[in-house]
PDB file of C-alpha atoms in Angstrom:
ATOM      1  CA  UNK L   4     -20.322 -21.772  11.955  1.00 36.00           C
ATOM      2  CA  UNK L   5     -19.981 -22.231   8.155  1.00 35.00           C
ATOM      3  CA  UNK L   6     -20.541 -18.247   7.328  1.00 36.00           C
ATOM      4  CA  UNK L   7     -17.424 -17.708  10.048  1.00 33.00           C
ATOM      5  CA  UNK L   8     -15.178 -19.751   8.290  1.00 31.00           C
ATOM      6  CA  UNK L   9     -15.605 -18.557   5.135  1.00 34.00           C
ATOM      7  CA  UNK L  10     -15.314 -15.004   6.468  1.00 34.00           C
ATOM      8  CA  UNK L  11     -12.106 -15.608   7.990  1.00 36.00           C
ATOM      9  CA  UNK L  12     -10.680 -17.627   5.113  1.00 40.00           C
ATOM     10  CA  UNK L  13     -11.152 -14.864   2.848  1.00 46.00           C
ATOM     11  CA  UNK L  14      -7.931 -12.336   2.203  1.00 46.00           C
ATOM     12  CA  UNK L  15      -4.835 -11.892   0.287  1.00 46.00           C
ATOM     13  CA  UNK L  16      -2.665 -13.752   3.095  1.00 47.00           C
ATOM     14  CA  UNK L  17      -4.790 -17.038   1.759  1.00 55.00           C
ATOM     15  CA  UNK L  18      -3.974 -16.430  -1.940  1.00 64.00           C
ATOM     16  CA  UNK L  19      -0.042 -15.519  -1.824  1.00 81.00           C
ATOM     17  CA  UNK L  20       2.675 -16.519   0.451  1.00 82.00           C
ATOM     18  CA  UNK L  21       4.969 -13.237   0.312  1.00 90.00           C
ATOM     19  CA  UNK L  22       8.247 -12.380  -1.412  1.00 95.00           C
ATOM     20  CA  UNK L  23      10.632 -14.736   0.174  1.00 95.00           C
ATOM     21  CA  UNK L  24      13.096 -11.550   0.576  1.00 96.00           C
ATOM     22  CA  UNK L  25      14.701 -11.147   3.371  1.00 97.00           C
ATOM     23  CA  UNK L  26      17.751  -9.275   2.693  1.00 96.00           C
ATOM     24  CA  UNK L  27      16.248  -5.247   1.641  1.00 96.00           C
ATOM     25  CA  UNK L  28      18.374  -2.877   4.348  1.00 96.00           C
ATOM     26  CA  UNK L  29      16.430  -0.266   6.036  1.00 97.00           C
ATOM     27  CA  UNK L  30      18.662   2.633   3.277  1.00 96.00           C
ATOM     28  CA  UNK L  31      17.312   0.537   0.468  1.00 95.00           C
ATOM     29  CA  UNK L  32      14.001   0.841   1.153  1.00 97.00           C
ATOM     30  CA  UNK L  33      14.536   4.770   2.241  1.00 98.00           C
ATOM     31  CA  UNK L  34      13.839   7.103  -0.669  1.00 97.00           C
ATOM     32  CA  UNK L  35      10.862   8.327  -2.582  1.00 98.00           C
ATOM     33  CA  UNK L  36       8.615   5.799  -4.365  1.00 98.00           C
ATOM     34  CA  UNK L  37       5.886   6.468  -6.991  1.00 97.00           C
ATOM     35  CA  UNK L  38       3.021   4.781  -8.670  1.00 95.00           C
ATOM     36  CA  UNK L  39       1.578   5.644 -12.542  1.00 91.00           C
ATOM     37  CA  UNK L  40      -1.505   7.076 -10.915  1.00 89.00           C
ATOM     38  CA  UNK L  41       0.413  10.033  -9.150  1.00 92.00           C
ATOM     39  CA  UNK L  42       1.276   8.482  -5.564  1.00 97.00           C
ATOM     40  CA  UNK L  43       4.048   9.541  -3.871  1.00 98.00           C
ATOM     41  CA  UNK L  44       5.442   8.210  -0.577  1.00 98.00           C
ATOM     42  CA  UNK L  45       8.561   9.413   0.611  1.00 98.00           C
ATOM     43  CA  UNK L  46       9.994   6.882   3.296  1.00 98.00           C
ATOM     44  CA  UNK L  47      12.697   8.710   5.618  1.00 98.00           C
ATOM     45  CA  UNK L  48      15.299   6.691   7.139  1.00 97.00           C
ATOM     46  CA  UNK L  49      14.292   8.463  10.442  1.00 98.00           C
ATOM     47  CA  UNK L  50      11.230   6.401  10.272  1.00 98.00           C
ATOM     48  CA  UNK L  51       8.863   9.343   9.314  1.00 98.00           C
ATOM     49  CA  UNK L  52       6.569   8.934   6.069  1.00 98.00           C
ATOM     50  CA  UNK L  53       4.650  11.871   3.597  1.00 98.00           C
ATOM     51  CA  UNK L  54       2.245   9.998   2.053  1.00 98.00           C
ATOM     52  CA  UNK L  55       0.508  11.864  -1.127  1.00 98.00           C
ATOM     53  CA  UNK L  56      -2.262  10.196  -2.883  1.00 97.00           C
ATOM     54  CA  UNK L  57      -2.423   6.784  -1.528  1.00 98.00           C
ATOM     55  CA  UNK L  58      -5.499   4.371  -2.832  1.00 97.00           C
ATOM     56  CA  UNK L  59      -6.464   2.444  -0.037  1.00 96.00           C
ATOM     57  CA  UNK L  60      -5.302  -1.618   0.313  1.00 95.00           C
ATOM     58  CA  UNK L  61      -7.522  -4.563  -0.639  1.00 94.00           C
ATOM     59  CA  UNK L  62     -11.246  -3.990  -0.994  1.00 93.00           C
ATOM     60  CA  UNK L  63     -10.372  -0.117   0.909  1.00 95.00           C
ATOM     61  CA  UNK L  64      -9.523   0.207  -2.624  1.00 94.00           C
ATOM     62  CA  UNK L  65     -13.265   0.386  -3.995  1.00 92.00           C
ATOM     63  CA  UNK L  66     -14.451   3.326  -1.897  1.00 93.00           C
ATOM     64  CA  UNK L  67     -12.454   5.358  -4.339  1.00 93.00           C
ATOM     65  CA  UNK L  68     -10.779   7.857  -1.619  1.00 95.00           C
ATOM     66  CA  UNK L  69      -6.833   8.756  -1.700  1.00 97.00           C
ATOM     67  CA  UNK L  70      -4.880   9.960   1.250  1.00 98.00           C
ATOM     68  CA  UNK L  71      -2.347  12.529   1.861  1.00 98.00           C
ATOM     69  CA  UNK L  72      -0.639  13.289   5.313  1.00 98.00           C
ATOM     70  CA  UNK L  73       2.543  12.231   7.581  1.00 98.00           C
ATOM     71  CA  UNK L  74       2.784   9.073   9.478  1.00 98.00           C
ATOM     72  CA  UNK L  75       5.581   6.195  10.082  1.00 98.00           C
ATOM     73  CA  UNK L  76       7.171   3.528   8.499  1.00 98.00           C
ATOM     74  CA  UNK L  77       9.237   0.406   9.483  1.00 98.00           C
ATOM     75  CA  UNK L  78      10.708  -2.418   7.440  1.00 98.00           C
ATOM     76  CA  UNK L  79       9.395  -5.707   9.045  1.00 98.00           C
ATOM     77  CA  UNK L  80      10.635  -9.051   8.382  1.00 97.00           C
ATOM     78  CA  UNK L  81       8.644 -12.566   8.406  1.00 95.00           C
ATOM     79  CA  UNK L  82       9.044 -16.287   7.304  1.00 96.00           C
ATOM     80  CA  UNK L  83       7.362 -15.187   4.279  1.00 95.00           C
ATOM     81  CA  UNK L  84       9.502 -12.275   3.315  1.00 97.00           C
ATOM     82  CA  UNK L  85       9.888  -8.293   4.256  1.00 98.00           C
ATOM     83  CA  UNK L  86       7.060  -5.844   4.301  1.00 98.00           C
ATOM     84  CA  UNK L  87       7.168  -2.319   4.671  1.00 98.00           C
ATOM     85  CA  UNK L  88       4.376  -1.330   7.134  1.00 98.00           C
ATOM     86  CA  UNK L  89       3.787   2.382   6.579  1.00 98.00           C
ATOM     87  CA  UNK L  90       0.888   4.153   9.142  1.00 98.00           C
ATOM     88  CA  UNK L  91      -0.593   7.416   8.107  1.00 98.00           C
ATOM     89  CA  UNK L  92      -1.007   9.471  11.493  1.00 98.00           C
ATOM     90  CA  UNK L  93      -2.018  12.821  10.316  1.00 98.00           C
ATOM     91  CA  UNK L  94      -4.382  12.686   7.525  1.00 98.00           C
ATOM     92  CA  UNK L  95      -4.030  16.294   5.329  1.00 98.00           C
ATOM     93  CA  UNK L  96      -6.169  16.211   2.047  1.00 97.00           C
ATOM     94  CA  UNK L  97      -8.600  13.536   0.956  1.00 97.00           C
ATOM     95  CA  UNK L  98      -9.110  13.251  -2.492  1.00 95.00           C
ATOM     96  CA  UNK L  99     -11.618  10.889  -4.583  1.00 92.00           C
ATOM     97  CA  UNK L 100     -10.547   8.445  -7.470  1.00 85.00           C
ATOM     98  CA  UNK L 101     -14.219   7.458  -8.694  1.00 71.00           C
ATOM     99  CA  UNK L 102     -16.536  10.293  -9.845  1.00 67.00           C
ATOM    100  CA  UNK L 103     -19.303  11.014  -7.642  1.00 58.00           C
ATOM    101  CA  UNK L 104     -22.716   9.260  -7.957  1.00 57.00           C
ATOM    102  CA  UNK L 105     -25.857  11.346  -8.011  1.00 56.00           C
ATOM    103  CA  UNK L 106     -28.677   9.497  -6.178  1.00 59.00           C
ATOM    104  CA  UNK L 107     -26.646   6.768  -4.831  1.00 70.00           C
ATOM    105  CA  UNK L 108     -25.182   5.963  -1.233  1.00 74.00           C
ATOM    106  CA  UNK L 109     -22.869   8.002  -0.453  1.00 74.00           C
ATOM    107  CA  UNK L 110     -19.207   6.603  -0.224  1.00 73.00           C
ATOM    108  CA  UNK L 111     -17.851   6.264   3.439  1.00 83.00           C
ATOM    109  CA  UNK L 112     -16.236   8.662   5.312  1.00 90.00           C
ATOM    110  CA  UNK L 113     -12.591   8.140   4.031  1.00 95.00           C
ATOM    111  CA  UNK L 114     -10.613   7.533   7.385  1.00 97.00           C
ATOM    112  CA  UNK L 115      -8.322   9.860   9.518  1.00 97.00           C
ATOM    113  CA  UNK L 116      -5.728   7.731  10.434  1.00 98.00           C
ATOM    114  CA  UNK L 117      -5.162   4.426   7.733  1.00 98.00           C
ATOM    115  CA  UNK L 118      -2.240   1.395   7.747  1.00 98.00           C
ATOM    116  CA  UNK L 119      -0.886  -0.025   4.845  1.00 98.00           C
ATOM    117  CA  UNK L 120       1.601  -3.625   4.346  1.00 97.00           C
ATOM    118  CA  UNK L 121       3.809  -3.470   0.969  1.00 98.00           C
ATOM    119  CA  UNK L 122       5.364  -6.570  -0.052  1.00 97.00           C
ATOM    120  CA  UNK L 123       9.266  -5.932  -0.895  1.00 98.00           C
ATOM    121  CA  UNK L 124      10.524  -7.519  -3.806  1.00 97.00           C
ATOM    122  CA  UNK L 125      13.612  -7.296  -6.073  1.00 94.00           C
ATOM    123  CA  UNK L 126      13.927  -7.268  -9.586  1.00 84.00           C
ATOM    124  CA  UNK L 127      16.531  -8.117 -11.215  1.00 80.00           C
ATOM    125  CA  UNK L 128      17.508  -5.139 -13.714  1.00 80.00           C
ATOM    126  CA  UNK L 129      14.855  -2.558 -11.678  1.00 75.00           C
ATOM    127  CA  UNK L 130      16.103  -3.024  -8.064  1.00 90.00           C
ATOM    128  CA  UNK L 131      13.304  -2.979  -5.412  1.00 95.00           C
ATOM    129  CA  UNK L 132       9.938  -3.017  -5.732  1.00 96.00           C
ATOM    130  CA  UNK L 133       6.809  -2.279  -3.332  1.00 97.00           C
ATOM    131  CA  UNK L 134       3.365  -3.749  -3.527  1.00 97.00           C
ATOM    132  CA  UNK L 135       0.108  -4.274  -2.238  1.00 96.00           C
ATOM    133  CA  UNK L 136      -2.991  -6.249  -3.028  1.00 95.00           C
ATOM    134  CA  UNK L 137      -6.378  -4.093  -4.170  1.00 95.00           C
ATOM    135  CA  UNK L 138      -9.640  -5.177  -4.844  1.00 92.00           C
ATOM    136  CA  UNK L 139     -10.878  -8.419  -4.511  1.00 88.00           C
ATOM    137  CA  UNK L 140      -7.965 -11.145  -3.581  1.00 80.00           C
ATOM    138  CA  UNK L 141      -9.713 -13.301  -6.455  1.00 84.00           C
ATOM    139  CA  UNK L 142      -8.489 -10.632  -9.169  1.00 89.00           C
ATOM    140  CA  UNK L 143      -4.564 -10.325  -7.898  1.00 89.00           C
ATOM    141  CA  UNK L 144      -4.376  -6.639  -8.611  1.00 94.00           C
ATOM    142  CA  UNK L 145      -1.316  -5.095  -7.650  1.00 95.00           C
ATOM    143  CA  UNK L 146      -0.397  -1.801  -6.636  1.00 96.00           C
ATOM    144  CA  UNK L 147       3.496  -1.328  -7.927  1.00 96.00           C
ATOM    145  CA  UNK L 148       5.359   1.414  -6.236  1.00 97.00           C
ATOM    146  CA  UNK L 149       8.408   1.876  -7.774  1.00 95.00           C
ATOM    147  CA  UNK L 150      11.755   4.155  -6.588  1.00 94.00           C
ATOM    148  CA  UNK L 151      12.041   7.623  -7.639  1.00 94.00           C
ATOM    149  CA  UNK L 152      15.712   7.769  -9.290  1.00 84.00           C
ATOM    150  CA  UNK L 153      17.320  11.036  -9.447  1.00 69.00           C
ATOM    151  CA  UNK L 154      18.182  12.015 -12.836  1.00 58.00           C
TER     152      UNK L 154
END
């Protein structure tokens, strides 16, 4: 009974309680979005997603695979704040963040089909923000995508 409860205890919903956002429009969140490490997602107001290079979310993160493909998106709204929850459907390249180990296990099979919650924030001076949790929940690593501006 013990090992149970501290298995279902455990995940980023225990450690932080969400934005508190609750006014992001459906437009606002539309657009293209980037992170340093060469993600793209492009969120379509039509509800349609291309997702290139995604790491995976929470301890997903550590099998070192990346996803590219087409899937949906929806802005979702809770006590806690907005998320965007963004579902790859067709999975179209697989690529691998961590340099392969000779003699080791082999990583698992990255997966077809993968779902993703970003937290929605707003800063100040940069407008919004998207984020996720990866790694351990201990650490608080965040993975910041940020809005593609057209220049």
């Amino acid at each position: 009974m013990v090992a149970l409860t501290v298995l279902t205890a455990c995940g980023p919903s225990q450690y932080y309680g969400g934005t508190g956002l609750h006014d992001a429009t459906r437009a606002e969140v539309s657009g293209v979005w980037e992170n340093v490490e060469g993600t793209r997602v492009a969120l379509r107001e039509d509800g349609t997603a291309r997702v290139q290079r995604l790491d995976g979310q929470d301890f997903d993160f550590e099998d070192g695979w990346r996803l590219s493909g087409t899937g949906t998106w929806q802005l979702t709204d809770h006590d806690s704040g907005q998320e965007v929850k963004l579902a790859l459907t067709a999975r179209t390249q697989v690529e691998n963040r961590l340099p392969s180990t000779t003699g080791e296990t082999p990583p698992p099979e990255p997966p077809s089909t993968y779902a993703w919650n970003f937290y929605v924030d707003r800063a100040q001076r940069d407008g919004l923000k998207l984020f996720f949790f990866y790694g351990d929940p201990d650490a608080g690593n965040t993975y910041l995508m940020s809005r593609v501006t057209a220049s």
